[in-house]
Coordinates of C-alpha atoms and ligand atoms in Angstrom, one line a residue:
X1 CA -27.3 17.0 0.8
X2 CA -25.0 14.1 1.5
X3 CA -21.4 14.3 0.3
X4 CA -20.8 12.1 -2.6
X5 CA -17.8 10.0 -3.7
X6 CA -17.2 8.0 -6.8
X7 CA -15.2 4.9 -5.9
X8 CA -13.5 2.8 -8.5
X9 CA -13.8 -0.9 -7.8
X10 CA -11.3 -3.0 -9.6
X11 CA -11.0 -6.7 -8.5
X12 CA -8.4 -7.6 -11.0
X13 CA -7.3 -11.2 -11.1
X14 CA -7.2 -14.3 -8.9
X15 CA -8.0 -13.8 -5.2
X16 CA -8.2 -10.1 -5.9
X17 CA -11.8 -10.9 -6.8
X18 CA -12.4 -12.8 -3.6
X19 CA -10.8 -10.0 -1.6
X20 CA -12.7 -7.1 -3.2
X21 CA -16.0 -9.0 -3.2
X22 CA -15.6 -9.2 0.5
X23 CA -14.5 -5.6 0.9
X24 CA -17.6 -4.7 -1.0
X25 CA -19.8 -6.1 1.8
X26 CA -18.1 -3.7 4.1
X27 CA -18.4 -0.8 1.7
X28 CA -22.1 -1.5 1.3
X29 CA -22.5 -1.4 5.1
X30 CA -20.7 1.9 5.1
X31 CA -23.0 3.3 2.4
X32 CA -26.0 2.3 4.3
X33 CA -24.9 4.0 7.5
X34 CA -22.5 6.9 6.8
X35 CA -23.4 10.5 6.3
X36 CA -21.8 10.4 2.9
X37 CA -22.8 8.4 -0.2
X38 CA -20.6 6.4 -2.5
X39 CA -21.2 5.6 -6.2
X40 CA -19.3 2.5 -7.2
X41 CA -17.7 2.3 -10.6
X42 CA -16.7 -1.3 -11.4
X43 CA -13.8 -1.7 -13.8
X44 CA -11.6 -4.4 -15.1
X45 CA -7.9 -5.1 -15.4
X46 CA -5.9 -8.2 -16.2
X47 CA -7.5 -11.3 -17.7
X48 CA -11.1 -9.9 -17.8
X49 CA -9.9 -6.7 -19.4
X50 CA -8.0 -8.6 -22.0
X51 CA -11.0 -10.6 -22.9
X52 CA -13.3 -7.6 -23.1
X53 CA -11.1 -4.9 -24.5
X54 CA -8.0 -6.7 -25.8
X55 CA -5.7 -5.0 -23.3
X56 CA -5.0 -5.9 -19.6
X57 CA -5.0 -2.1 -18.7
X58 CA -7.3 -0.7 -21.3
X59 CA -8.2 2.9 -22.1
X60 CA -11.7 2.3 -20.7
X61 CA -10.2 1.5 -17.3
X62 CA -7.7 4.4 -17.5
X63 CA -10.5 6.9 -18.3
X64 CA -12.8 5.4 -15.7
X65 CA -10.2 5.8 -13.0
X66 CA -9.7 9.4 -13.9
X67 CA -13.4 10.0 -13.0
X68 CA -13.1 8.6 -9.5
X69 CA -12.2 10.0 -6.2
X70 CA -10.3 6.9 -5.2
X71 CA -10.0 3.3 -6.3
X72 CA -10.0 0.0 -4.4
X73 CA -8.0 -2.6 -6.3
X74 CA -7.6 -6.3 -5.8
X75 CA -4.6 -7.9 -7.4
X76 CA -2.7 -8.2 -10.7
X77 CA -1.5 -11.5 -11.9
X78 CA 1.0 -12.8 -14.4
X79 CA 1.6 -12.3 -17.2
X80 CA -0.1 -8.9 -16.7
X81 CA 1.3 -7.9 -13.3
X82 CA 3.8 -5.3 -14.4
X83 CA 1.6 -3.8 -17.1
X84 CA -1.4 -3.4 -14.7
X85 CA 0.5 -2.1 -11.7
X86 CA 2.6 0.3 -13.7
X87 CA -0.6 1.4 -15.5
X88 CA -1.8 2.6 -12.1
X89 CA 1.4 3.8 -10.6
X90 CA 3.1 5.4 -13.5
X91 CA -0.1 6.2 -15.5
X92 CA -1.5 8.3 -12.6
X93 CA 1.8 9.4 -11.1
X94 CA 1.1 7.6 -7.8
X95 CA 4.6 8.2 -6.6
X96 CA 4.1 7.2 -2.9
X97 CA 3.4 3.7 -2.0
X98 CA 2.3 3.9 1.6
X99 CA 2.4 0.6 3.5
X100 CA 1.3 0.6 7.1
X101 CA 2.8 -2.2 9.2
X102 CA 0.5 -2.4 12.2
X103 CA -0.3 -5.3 14.4
X104 CA -4.0 -5.7 15.1
X105 CA -5.0 -7.2 18.5
X106 CA -6.1 -10.8 18.1
X107 CA -4.3 -11.3 14.8
X108 CA -1.5 -13.4 16.3
X109 CA 1.1 -11.0 15.0
X110 CA 4.6 -12.0 16.1
X111 CA 5.3 -8.4 17.2
X112 CA 2.3 -6.9 19.0
X113 CA 3.6 -3.4 19.2
X114 CA 4.3 -2.8 15.5
X115 CA 2.8 0.4 14.3
X116 CA 4.9 2.0 11.6
X117 CA 4.5 3.2 8.0
X118 CA 6.8 2.3 5.2
X119 CA 6.8 4.9 2.4
X120 CA 8.0 3.2 -0.7
X121 CA 9.0 5.4 -3.6
X122 CA 6.8 4.1 -6.3
X123 CA 8.1 5.4 -9.6
X124 CA 11.9 5.4 -9.7
X125 CA 14.9 3.6 -8.2
X126 CA 15.9 0.1 -9.2
X127 CA 12.4 -0.6 -10.6
X128 CA 12.4 2.3 -13.0
X129 CA 13.1 -0.2 -15.8
X130 CA 16.2 1.4 -17.2
X131 CA 18.9 -1.0 -18.3
X132 CA 20.2 -3.1 -21.2
X133 CA 21.6 -6.4 -22.2
X134 CA 24.8 -6.3 -24.2
X135 CA 26.3 -9.6 -25.1
X136 CA 27.0 -11.1 -21.6
X137 CA 26.5 -7.9 -19.7
X138 CA 23.2 -7.5 -17.9
X139 CA 22.3 -4.2 -16.4
X140 CA 19.4 -2.7 -14.4
X141 CA 20.1 0.8 -13.3
X142 CA 19.0 2.5 -10.1
X143 CA 17.7 5.8 -11.2
X144 CA 16.7 8.8 -9.2
X145 CA 15.8 12.3 -10.1
X146 CA 16.0 15.3 -7.8
X147 CA 12.4 16.1 -8.5
X148 CA 11.2 12.6 -7.7
X149 CA 13.3 12.3 -4.6
X150 CA 12.3 15.7 -3.2
X151 CA 8.6 15.0 -3.7
X152 CA 8.7 11.7 -1.9
X153 CA 10.8 13.0 0.9
X154 CA 8.4 15.9 1.4
X155 CA 5.6 13.4 1.3
X156 CA 7.2 11.5 4.2
X157 CA 7.6 14.6 6.4
X158 CA 4.1 15.8 5.6
X159 CA 2.7 12.4 6.4
X160 CA 4.6 12.5 9.7
X161 CA 3.0 15.8 10.5
X162 CA -0.5 14.7 9.5
X163 CA -0.3 11.5 11.4
X164 CA 1.4 13.0 14.5
X165 CA 4.5 10.9 14.1
X166 CA 7.8 11.7 15.8
X167 CA 10.4 10.5 13.3
X168 CA 11.2 9.7 9.7
X169 CA 13.9 7.2 9.0
X170 CA 15.7 7.3 5.7
X171 CA 17.0 3.9 4.6
X172 CA 19.8 3.4 2.1
X173 CA 23.1 1.8 1.3
X174 CA 25.0 5.1 1.0
X175 CA 28.5 3.8 1.6
X176 CA 28.2 1.3 -1.3
X177 CA 25.8 3.1 -3.6
X178 CA 27.7 6.3 -3.6
X179 CA 26.2 7.8 -6.8
X180 CA 22.7 7.5 -5.7
X181 CA 22.1 6.8 -2.0
X182 CA 24.7 9.2 -0.6
X183 CA 23.4 12.3 -2.4
X184 CA 19.8 11.2 -1.6
X185 CA 20.7 11.0 2.0
X186 CA 22.0 14.6 1.9
X187 CA 18.8 15.7 0.2
X188 CA 16.9 14.0 3.1
X189 CA 18.8 15.9 5.8
X190 CA 18.5 19.1 3.8
X191 CA 14.7 18.8 3.7
X192 CA 14.6 17.7 7.3
X193 CA 15.6 21.3 8.3
X194 CA 12.2 22.4 7.1
X195 CA 10.6 20.0 9.6
X196 CA 12.2 20.7 13.0
X197 CA 9.2 19.2 14.7
X198 CA 10.1 15.7 13.3
X199 CA 13.2 13.8 14.1
X200 CA 15.2 12.7 11.0
X201 CA 17.5 9.8 11.2
X202 CA 18.9 7.2 8.8
X203 CA 19.7 3.5 8.7
X204 CA 21.1 1.1 6.2
X205 CA 18.5 -1.0 4.6
X206 CA 19.8 -4.3 5.9
X207 CA 20.0 -3.1 9.5
X208 CA 16.5 -1.7 9.1
X209 CA 15.1 -5.1 8.0
X210 CA 16.5 -6.7 11.1
X211 CA 15.3 -3.9 13.4
X212 CA 11.7 -4.2 11.9
X213 CA 11.8 -7.9 12.9
X214 CA 13.2 -7.3 16.4
X215 CA 12.0 -3.9 17.4
X216 CA 9.3 -2.5 15.1
X217 CA 8.0 -0.3 17.8
X218 CA 11.1 1.9 17.4
X219 CA 9.9 3.2 14.0
X220 CA 7.3 5.7 12.9
X221 CA 7.8 6.4 9.2
X222 CA 10.4 4.6 7.1
X223 CA 11.4 5.9 3.7
X224 CA 12.6 3.3 1.3
X225 CA 13.6 3.3 -2.4
X226 CA 11.3 1.3 -4.7
X227 CA 12.9 -2.1 -4.6
X228 CA 14.1 -1.8 -1.0
X229 CA 10.6 -0.8 0.0
X230 CA 9.1 -3.8 -1.9
X231 CA 11.3 -6.1 0.2
X232 CA 11.0 -4.3 3.4
X233 CA 7.2 -4.2 3.3
X234 CA 7.1 -8.0 3.0
X235 CA 9.4 -8.2 6.0
X236 CA 7.0 -5.9 7.8
X237 CA 4.0 -8.0 6.7
X238 CA 5.7 -11.1 8.2
X239 CA 5.9 -9.3 11.5
X240 CA 2.2 -8.4 11.7
X241 CA 0.7 -11.7 10.7
X242 CA 1.5 -12.2 7.0
X243 CA 0.0 -11.1 3.7
X244 CA -3.5 -11.3 5.2
X245 CA -2.7 -8.1 7.1
X246 CA -0.6 -6.2 4.5
X247 CA -2.3 -3.3 2.7
X248 CA -1.2 -0.2 0.9
X249 CA -2.2 3.0 -0.8
X250 CA -0.6 4.2 -4.0
X251 CA -0.9 7.9 -3.6
X252 CA -0.2 10.8 -5.9
X253 CA -1.1 14.5 -5.8
X254 CA -4.7 14.0 -6.9
X255 CA -5.5 10.2 -6.9
X256 CA -5.2 7.2 -4.6
X257 CA -5.4 3.5 -5.4
X258 CA -5.7 1.3 -2.4
X259 CA -4.9 -2.4 -2.5
X260 CA -3.9 -5.4 -0.4
X261 CA -0.3 -6.2 -1.0
X262 CA -1.0 -9.9 -1.6
X263 CA -0.9 -11.1 -5.2
X264 CA -3.4 -13.2 -7.1
X265 CA -2.6 -16.6 -5.4
X266 CA -4.2 -18.6 -8.2
X267 CA -4.3 -21.7 -6.0
X268 CA -6.9 -20.1 -3.7
X269 CA -8.7 -18.0 -6.4
X270 CA -12.5 -18.2 -6.4
X271 CA -12.6 -20.6 -3.4
X272 CA -13.8 -18.0 -0.9
X273 CA -11.2 -19.0 1.6
X274 CA -8.6 -16.2 1.7
X275 CA -8.3 -13.6 4.5
X276 CA -10.1 -10.4 3.4
X277 CA -8.7 -8.3 6.2
X278 CA -5.9 -6.8 4.1
X279 CA -8.4 -5.7 1.5
X280 CA -10.8 -4.3 4.1
X281 CA -7.9 -2.4 5.8
X282 CA -7.1 -1.0 2.3
X283 CA -10.6 0.2 2.3
X284 CA -10.1 1.7 5.7
X285 CA -7.0 3.5 4.4
X286 CA -9.1 4.8 1.5
X287 CA -11.6 6.4 3.8
X288 CA -8.8 8.0 5.8
X289 CA -7.4 9.4 2.5
X290 CA -10.8 10.8 1.6
X291 CA -10.9 12.5 5.0
X292 CA -13.6 10.1 6.3
X293 CA -11.5 9.2 9.3
X294 CA -14.5 8.3 11.5
X295 CA -15.5 5.6 9.0
X296 CA -11.9 4.4 8.8
X297 CA -11.7 4.0 12.5
X298 CA -15.1 2.3 12.7
X299 CA -13.9 -0.3 10.2
X300 CA -10.7 -0.9 12.0
X301 CA -12.5 -1.3 15.4
X302 CA -14.9 -3.8 13.8
X303 CA -12.0 -5.8 12.4
X304 CA -10.3 -5.9 15.8
X305 CA -13.5 -6.9 17.5
X306 CA -13.9 -9.8 15.1
X307 CA -10.3 -10.8 15.6
X308 CA -10.5 -10.6 19.4
X309 CA -13.7 -12.7 19.4
X310 CA -11.8 -15.3 17.5
X311 CA -14.9 -17.1 16.2
X312 CA -14.9 -16.1 12.5
X313 CA -11.4 -16.7 11.1
X314 CA -9.9 -17.8 7.8
X315 CA -7.5 -20.7 7.4
X316 CA -4.4 -18.6 7.8
X317 CA -5.6 -17.8 11.4
X318 CA -6.3 -21.4 12.0
X319 CA -10.0 -21.0 11.4
X320 CA -12.5 -22.4 9.0
X321 CA -14.6 -19.4 8.1
X322 CA -14.9 -18.2 4.5
X323 CA -13.8 -14.9 3.1
X324 CA -17.3 -13.6 2.9
X325 CA -18.1 -14.9 6.5
X326 CA -15.3 -12.7 7.8
X327 CA -16.5 -9.7 5.8
X328 CA -20.1 -10.2 7.0
X329 CA -18.9 -10.5 10.6
X330 CA -17.0 -7.2 10.3
X331 CA -20.0 -5.4 8.6
X332 CA -22.2 -6.7 11.4
X333 CA -19.9 -5.3 14.1
X334 CA -20.0 -2.0 12.4
X335 CA -23.7 -1.8 12.7
X336 CA -23.7 -2.5 16.5
Ligands
IPM401 C1 4.2 -5.3 -4.6 C2 4.5 -6.4 -5.6 C3 4.8 -5.8 -7.0 C4 5.8 -4.7 -6.8 C5 5.2 -6.7 -8.1 C6 4.1 -7.8 -8.2 C7 5.5 -6.1 -9.4 O1 5.5 -7.2 -5.2 O2 3.2 -4.5 -4.8 O3 4.8 -5.2 -3.6 O4 7.0 -5.0 -6.7 O5 5.5 -3.5 -6.7
MG402 MG1 6.0 -6.8 -3.2

């Protein structure tokens, strides 16, 4: 009997639909060839969910996600972005936002040797939504809990072990944010003692941003607080070829939602022109998460082969191919 997975497919809004439609071509190719079987469970968020159910992140979708082994998600657009993303991230306790920054051969990345992983804390920090407005006083608080910090730091070290990485870098602004970052830094080094096989070091967030641009090869795993990680991962994306190559996994203890980092880009939506590689790499990451590393590797190799050939490329790579052309080319390489 073949192993079976239920995979949630949620295109969301804008180019999320183009991207996930393309990724689906690759998923179908996997389904035809792999020694496991996927059942796809399509669901809606955003505009379509609002039309159907009167809510951009409806109960139907929430309950549907709970029945899956993992989800491939496209994008959430305004005005529903926060509601949808937080529906996933907070609703399913996906506290780790794992964002690989890896340059693929043939992508034209400005740094060819980048191969690091940003672990962005996904539930607390500056984006926790705690604050107030009082007359002319505007406050958003940076909130951490010991529980939240310890679980994400442990996640970083465990990820390091799993991936055979040498070091974890803790980013912060400890000398300025003395109530939050300094005690968090101490927690980090405390936990590091349990992982003597992994080097622990720290860097201020601004210095880290510069180092990612200049010497990304120096990093393995970078921990960043929610807002810092948001910014840092776009810096990283810039180093490896832009949003067409930036993908992520929102991971909790029992669920993973995988998505390209790009937004809905309404200008390009439905035109079948955007680069689907970020979404297809998100699918690759999903297979790794499910323990299907062979399939993950196969997808990545096929992407690299298509990039190296240079014939089928979207506009961001100075080509004229369509989104689905690229996905078909990748699927075809996988069958060779
Ligand atoms: C991201 C995005 C989102 C975030 C926005 C759209 C809320 O920038 O996934 O990086 O900050 O998490
Ligand atoms: Mg962002």
